[in-house]
Coordinates of C-alpha atoms in Angstrom, one line a residue:
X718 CA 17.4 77.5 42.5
X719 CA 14.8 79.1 40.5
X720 CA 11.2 78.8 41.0
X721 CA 9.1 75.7 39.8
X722 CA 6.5 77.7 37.5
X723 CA 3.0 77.1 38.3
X724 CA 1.3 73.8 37.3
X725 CA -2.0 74.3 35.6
X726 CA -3.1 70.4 35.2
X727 CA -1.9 67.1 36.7
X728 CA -2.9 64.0 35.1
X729 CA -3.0 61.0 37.1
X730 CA -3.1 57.5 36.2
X731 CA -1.5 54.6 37.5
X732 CA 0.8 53.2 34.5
X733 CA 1.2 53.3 30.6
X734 CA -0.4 50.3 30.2
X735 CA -2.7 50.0 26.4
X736 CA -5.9 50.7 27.7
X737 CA -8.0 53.4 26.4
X738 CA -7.8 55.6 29.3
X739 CA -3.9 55.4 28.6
X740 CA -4.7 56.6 25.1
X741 CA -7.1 59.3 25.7
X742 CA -4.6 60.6 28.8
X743 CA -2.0 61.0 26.2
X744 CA -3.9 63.0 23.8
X745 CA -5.2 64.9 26.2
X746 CA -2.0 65.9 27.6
X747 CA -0.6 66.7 24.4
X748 CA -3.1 69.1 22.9
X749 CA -3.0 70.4 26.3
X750 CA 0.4 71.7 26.7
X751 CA 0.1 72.8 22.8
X752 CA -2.7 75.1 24.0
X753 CA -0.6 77.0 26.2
X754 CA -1.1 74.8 29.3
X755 CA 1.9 74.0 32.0
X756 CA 0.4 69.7 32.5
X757 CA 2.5 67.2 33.9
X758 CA 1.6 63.5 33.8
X759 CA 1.5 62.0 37.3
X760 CA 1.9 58.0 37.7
X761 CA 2.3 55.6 40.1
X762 CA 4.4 53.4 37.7
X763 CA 6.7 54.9 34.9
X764 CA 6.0 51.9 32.8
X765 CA 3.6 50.3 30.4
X766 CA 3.4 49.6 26.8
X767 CA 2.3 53.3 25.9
X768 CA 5.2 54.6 27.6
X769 CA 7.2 55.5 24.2
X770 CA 4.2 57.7 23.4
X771 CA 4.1 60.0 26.0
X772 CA 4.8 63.6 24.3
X773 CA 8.3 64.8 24.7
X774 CA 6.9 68.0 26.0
X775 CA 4.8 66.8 28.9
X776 CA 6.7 65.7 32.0
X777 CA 6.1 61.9 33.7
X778 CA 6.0 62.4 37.6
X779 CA 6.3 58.8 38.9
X780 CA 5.4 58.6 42.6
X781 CA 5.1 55.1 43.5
X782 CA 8.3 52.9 43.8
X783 CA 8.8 50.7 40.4
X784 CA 7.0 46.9 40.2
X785 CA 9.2 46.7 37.1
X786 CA 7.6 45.3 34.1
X787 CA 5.7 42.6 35.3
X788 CA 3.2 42.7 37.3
X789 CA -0.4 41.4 38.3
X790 CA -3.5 43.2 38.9
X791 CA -3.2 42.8 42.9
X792 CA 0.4 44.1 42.7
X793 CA -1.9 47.2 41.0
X794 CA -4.1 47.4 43.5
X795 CA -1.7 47.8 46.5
X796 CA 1.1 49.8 45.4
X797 CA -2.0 52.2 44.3
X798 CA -3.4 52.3 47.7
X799 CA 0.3 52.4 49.4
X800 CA 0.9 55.3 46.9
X801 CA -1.6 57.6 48.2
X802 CA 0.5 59.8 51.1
X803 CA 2.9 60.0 48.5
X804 CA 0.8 61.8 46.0
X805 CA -1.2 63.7 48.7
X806 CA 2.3 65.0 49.4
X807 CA 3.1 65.8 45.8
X808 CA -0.2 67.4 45.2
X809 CA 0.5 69.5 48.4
X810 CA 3.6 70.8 46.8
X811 CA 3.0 71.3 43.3
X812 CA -0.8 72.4 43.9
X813 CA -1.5 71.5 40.2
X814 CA -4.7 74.2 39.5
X815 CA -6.7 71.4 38.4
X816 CA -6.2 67.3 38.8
X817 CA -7.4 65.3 36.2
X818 CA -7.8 61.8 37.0
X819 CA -7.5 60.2 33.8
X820 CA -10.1 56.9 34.4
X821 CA -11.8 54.9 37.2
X822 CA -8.9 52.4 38.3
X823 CA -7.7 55.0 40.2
X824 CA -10.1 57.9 41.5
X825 CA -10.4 56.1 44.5
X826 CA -6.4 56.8 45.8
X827 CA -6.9 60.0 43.9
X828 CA -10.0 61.3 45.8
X829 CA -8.4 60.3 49.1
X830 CA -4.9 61.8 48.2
X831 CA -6.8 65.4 47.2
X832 CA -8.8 65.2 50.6
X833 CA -5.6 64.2 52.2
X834 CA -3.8 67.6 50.6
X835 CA -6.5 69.7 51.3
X836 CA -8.3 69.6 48.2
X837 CA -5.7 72.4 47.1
X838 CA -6.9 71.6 43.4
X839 CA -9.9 71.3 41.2
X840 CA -10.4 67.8 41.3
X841 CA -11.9 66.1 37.9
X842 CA -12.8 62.5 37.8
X843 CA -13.4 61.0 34.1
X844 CA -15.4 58.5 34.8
X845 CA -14.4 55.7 31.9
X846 CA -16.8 53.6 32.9
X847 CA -20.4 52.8 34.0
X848 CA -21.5 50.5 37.0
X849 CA -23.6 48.6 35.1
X850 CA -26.7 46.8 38.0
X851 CA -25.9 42.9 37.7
X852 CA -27.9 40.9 35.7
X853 CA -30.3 38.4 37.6
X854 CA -31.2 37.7 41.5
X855 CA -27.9 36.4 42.8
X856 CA -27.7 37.7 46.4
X857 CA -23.9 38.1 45.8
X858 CA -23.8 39.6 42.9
X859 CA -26.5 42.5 43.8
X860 CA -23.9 42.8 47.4
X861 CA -21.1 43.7 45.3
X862 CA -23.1 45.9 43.4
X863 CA -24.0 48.3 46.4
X864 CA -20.5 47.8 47.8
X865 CA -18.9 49.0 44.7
X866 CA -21.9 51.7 43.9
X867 CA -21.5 53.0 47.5
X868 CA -17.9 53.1 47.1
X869 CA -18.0 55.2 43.4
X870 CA -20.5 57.9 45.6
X871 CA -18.2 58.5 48.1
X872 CA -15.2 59.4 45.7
X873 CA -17.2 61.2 43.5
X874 CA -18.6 63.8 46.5
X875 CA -14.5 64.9 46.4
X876 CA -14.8 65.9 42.9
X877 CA -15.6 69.4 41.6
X878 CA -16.7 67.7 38.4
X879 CA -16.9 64.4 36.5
X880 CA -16.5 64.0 32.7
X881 CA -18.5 61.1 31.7
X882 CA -17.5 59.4 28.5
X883 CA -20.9 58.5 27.2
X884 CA -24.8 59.9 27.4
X885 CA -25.9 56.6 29.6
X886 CA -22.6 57.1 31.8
X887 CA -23.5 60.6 32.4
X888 CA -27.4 59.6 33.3
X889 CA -26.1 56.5 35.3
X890 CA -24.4 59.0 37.5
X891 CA -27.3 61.5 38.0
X892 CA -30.4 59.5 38.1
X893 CA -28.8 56.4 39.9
X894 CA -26.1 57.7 41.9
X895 CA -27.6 61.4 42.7
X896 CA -24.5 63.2 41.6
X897 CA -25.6 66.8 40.6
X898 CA -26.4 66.5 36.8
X899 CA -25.0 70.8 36.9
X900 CA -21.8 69.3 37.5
X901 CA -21.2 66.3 34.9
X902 CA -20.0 67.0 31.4
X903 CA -20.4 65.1 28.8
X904 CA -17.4 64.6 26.6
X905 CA -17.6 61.3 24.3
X906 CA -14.6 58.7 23.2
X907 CA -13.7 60.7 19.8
X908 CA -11.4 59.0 16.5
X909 CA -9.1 60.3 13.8
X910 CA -10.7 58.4 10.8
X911 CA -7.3 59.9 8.8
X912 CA -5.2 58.2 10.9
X913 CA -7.1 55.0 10.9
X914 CA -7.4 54.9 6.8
X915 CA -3.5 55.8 6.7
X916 CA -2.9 52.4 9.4
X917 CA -5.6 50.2 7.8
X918 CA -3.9 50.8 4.4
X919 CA -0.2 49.5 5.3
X920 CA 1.0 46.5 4.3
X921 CA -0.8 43.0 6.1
X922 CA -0.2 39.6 5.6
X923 CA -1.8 37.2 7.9
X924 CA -2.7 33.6 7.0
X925 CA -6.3 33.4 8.9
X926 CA -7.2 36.5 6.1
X927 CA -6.3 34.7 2.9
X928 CA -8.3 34.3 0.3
X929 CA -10.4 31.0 1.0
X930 CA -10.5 31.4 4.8
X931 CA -13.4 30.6 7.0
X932 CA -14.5 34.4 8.2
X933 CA -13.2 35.8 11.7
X934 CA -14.6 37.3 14.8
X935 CA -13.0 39.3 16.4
X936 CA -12.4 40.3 20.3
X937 CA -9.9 43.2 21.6
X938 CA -9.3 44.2 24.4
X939 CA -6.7 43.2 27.4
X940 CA -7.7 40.0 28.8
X941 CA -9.1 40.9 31.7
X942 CA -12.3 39.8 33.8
X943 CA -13.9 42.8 32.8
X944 CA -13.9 42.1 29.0
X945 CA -15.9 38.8 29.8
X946 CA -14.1 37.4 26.8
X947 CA -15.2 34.1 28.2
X948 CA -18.8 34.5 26.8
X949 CA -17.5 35.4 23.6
X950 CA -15.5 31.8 23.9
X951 CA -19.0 30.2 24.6
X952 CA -21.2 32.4 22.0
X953 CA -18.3 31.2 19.7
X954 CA -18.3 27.7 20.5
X955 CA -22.0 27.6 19.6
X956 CA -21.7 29.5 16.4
X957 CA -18.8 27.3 15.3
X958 CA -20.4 24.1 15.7
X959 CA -23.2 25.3 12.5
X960 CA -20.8 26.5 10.2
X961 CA -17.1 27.2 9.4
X962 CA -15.5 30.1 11.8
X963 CA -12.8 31.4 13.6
X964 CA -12.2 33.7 16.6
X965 CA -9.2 36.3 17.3
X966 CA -9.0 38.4 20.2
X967 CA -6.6 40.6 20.0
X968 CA -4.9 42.4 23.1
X969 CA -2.2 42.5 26.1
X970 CA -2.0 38.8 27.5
X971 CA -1.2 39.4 31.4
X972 CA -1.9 37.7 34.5
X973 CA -4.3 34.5 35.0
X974 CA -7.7 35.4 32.5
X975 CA -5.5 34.6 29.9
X976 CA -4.8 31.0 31.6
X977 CA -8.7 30.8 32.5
X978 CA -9.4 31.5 28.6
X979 CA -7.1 28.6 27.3
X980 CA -8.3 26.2 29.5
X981 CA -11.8 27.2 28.3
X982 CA -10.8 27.3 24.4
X983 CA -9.5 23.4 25.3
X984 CA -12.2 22.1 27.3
X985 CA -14.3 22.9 24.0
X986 CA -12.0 21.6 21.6
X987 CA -11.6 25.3 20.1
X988 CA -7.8 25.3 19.8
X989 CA -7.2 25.4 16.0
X990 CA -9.8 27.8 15.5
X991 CA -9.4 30.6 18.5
X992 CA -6.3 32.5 18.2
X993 CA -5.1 35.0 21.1
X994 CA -3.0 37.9 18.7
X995 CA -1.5 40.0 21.7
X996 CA -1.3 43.6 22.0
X997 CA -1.3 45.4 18.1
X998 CA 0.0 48.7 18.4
X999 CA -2.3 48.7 14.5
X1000 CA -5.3 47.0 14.9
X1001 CA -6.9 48.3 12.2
X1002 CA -6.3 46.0 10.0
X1003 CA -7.7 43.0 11.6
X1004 CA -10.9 45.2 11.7
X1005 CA -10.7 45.9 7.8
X1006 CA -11.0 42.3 7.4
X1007 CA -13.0 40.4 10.2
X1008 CA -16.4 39.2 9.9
X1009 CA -17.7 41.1 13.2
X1010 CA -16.5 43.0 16.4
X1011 CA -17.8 41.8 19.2
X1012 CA -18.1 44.0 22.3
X1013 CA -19.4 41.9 25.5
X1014 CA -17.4 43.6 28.4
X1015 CA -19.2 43.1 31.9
X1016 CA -19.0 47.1 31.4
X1017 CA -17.4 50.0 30.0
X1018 CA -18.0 53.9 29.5
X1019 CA -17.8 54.0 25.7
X1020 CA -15.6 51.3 24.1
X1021 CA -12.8 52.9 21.7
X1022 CA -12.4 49.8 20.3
X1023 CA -16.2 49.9 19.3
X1024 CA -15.7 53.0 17.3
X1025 CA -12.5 52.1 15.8
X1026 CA -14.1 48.9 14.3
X1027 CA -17.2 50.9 12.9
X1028 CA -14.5 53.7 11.3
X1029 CA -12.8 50.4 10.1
X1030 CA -16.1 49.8 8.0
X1031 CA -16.6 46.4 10.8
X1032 CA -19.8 45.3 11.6
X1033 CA -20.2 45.4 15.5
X1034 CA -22.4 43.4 17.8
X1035 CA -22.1 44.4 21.8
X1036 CA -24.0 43.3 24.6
X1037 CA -26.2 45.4 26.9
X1038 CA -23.9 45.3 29.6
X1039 CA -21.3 47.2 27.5
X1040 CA -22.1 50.7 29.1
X1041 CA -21.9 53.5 25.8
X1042 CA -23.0 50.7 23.3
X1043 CA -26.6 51.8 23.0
X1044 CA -25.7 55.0 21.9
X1045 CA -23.0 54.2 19.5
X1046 CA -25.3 51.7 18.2
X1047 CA -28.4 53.9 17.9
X1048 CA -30.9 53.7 14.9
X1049 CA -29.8 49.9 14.0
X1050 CA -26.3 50.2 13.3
X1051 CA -25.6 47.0 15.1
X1052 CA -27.6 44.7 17.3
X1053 CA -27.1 44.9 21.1
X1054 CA -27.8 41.4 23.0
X1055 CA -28.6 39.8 26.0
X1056 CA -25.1 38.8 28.1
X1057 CA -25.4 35.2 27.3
X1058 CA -24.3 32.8 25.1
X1059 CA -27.2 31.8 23.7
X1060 CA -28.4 35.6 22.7
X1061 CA -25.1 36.6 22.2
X1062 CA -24.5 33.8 19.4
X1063 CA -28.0 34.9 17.9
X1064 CA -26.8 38.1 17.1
X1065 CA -23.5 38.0 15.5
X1066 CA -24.8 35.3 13.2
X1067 CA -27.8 38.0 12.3
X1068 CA -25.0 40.5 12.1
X1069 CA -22.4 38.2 9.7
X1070 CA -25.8 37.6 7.9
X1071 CA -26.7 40.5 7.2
X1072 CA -25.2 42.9 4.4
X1073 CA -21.9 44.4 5.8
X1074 CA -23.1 48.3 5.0
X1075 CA -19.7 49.4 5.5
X1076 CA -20.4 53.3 4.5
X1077 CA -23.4 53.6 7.6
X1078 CA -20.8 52.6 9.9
X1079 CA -18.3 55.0 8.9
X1080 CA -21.1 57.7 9.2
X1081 CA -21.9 56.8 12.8
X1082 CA -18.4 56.8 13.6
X1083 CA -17.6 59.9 11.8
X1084 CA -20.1 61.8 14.4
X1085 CA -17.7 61.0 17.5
X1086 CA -14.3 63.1 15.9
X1087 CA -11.6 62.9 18.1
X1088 CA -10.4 66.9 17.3
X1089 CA -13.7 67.3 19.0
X1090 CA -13.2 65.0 21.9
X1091 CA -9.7 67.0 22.5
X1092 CA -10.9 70.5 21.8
X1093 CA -13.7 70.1 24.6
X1094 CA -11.1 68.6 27.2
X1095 CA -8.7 71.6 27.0
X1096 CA -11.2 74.0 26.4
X1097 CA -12.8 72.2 30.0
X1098 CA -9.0 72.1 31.6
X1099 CA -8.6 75.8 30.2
X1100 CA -11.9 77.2 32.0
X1101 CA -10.8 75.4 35.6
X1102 CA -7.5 76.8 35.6
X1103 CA -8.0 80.0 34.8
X1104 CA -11.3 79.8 37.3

């Protein structure tokens, strides 16, 4: 048998499921290996919405048994942490040059698997999102907070590096978490506005968009606690009670937020005027034509969908628990709220107010090119594995 060549980059994630990390991972891998670099994609599931997307000339590396298609965010959560031996055992074999670990769902049962291997490999975290500290004096709350803080430390002393997706991600981990600030890079979310305009410009035909319709707001993302999707519900419901509106969230419906948010859209009598779209493999439409984009996640690193709504010409309002949104939002391109209702319903009615100034949002968006985003990640996977 001949010899396996040498692996310069493993990517590890745990599925193919539509999430931004996903989507970055992908691009990543693929300008990779056309650079010149051997990179294999490492997963604990070989499944997942994106999975048609994976580039022909990366390998998939599944290590974890199969869930099949369907399954719930504690499934996730232990076949990831049963999964570990087996990929300390595959990084021990292949001894990848460097390990990626595509986003923060699973650095935990990375870290622990490289540790476990012998830290063989240069191990880089990209740390998707922040940790934003909880808002108000709940005991509870500010518990978890430490527990999940203390937890991110101790994984991050494995790495050799973390990639932070955002300015405020990258000083969340230095001044509040003491990670050496010589050892973060910086590499923001990036966008192909071509791409976008060539999507945006197909062929849509959607009844809540005619002519004559009350103007929409719109929410994507997969429902998932983190998306907090349920204050945009109750900002909604206040907004909709003063004047004619509607509300679309568009993502992957799995697992029981998505029951939580219809019993909340019928307990305040929203149902003909909320609308849950599913997954859109082209969103881009929607955001041609909504009112807003609202971004209220309980947190993220720097949301894609945020960026893909002000390329899309859409006016954005985020809260300031949505960790990246100050500085996509810098110099008034949007307003950034307090996470409650009452704030939150404030400011998209300014926002929907206010003139739509398309052509400033496309200029703000235009500063966070995705050729750039790429080009620094395999110029940074380039530099490791040839360290």
């Amino acid at each position: 048998m001949p010899p396996v060549p040498p692996l310069d980059v493993a990517i590890v994630m745990f599925d193919f499921g539509p999430t931004g990390v996903v989507r970055n991972a992908l691009r990543i891998a693929r300008a990779s290996a056309a650079s010149g670099l051997k990179v294999e994609l490492w997963v604990v599931q070989n499944a997942g919405t994106l999975r048609s997307e994976v580039p022909d000339e990366v390998p998939v590396v599944a290590f974890g048994p199969s869930l099949g298609t369907d399954y719930t965010r504690a499934d996730r959560r232990r076949a990831g942490k049963g999964a570990v031996p087996a990929l300390a055992a595959l990084m021990a074999e292949r001894a990848p040059r460097v390990v990626l670990s595509a986003g923060n769902h699973f650095h935990s049962q990375v870290a622990a698997a490289s540790r476990a291997a012998g830290h063989k490999s240069r191990l880089i975290l990209r740390v998707s999102t922040g940790l934003p500290k909880p808002h108000g004096a709940s005991p509870l709350a500010w518990a978890r907070y430490w527990w999940k803080r203390g937890k991110a430390v101790r994984r991050q002393r494995e790495a050799d590096l973390l990639v932070a997706v955002s300015r405020e991600v990258g000083e969340e981990l230095s001044n509040d978490m003491g990670y050496p600030a010589e050892r973060i890079v910086v590499i923001p979310n990036g966008i192909d506005r071509a791409a976008i305009d060539a999507k945006a410009a197909q062929p849509f035909d959607h009844p809540w968009f005619a002519t004559g319709e009350p103007p929409v707001i719109l929410g994507v993302g997969r429902i998932d606690k983190f998306k907090n999707f349920e204050l945009l519900i109750d900002a909604f419901a206040r907004l909709q009670a003063t004047r004619p509106l509607r509300l679309m969230i568009v993502g992957e419906e799995r697992g029981a937020w998505k029951h939580r948010l219809d019993a909340q859209v019928k307990r305040l009598g929203l149902g003909a005027d909320v609308r849950f779209e599913g997954f859109q493999r082209n969103p881009h439409a929607y955001f041609r034509r909504a009112a807003a984009y609202v971004c209220c996640s309980r947190y993220e690193g720097m949301s894609n969908a945020m960026l893909e709504a002000m390329a899309n010409g859409c006016p954005v309002v985020a809260t300031r628990t949505a960790t990246g949104a100050r500085e996509l939002l810098e110099g008034g391109v949007g307003p950034l709220a307090e996470p409650d209702a009452v704030a939150l319903a404030q400011a998209i009615a300014a926002r929907i107010d206010a003139p739509r100034d398309s052509e400033r949002l496309h200029s703000r968006a235009a500063d966070y090119d995705l050729a750039r985003t790429i080009r620094a990640y395999v110029d940074l996977l380039t530099r490791e594995a040839r360290a």
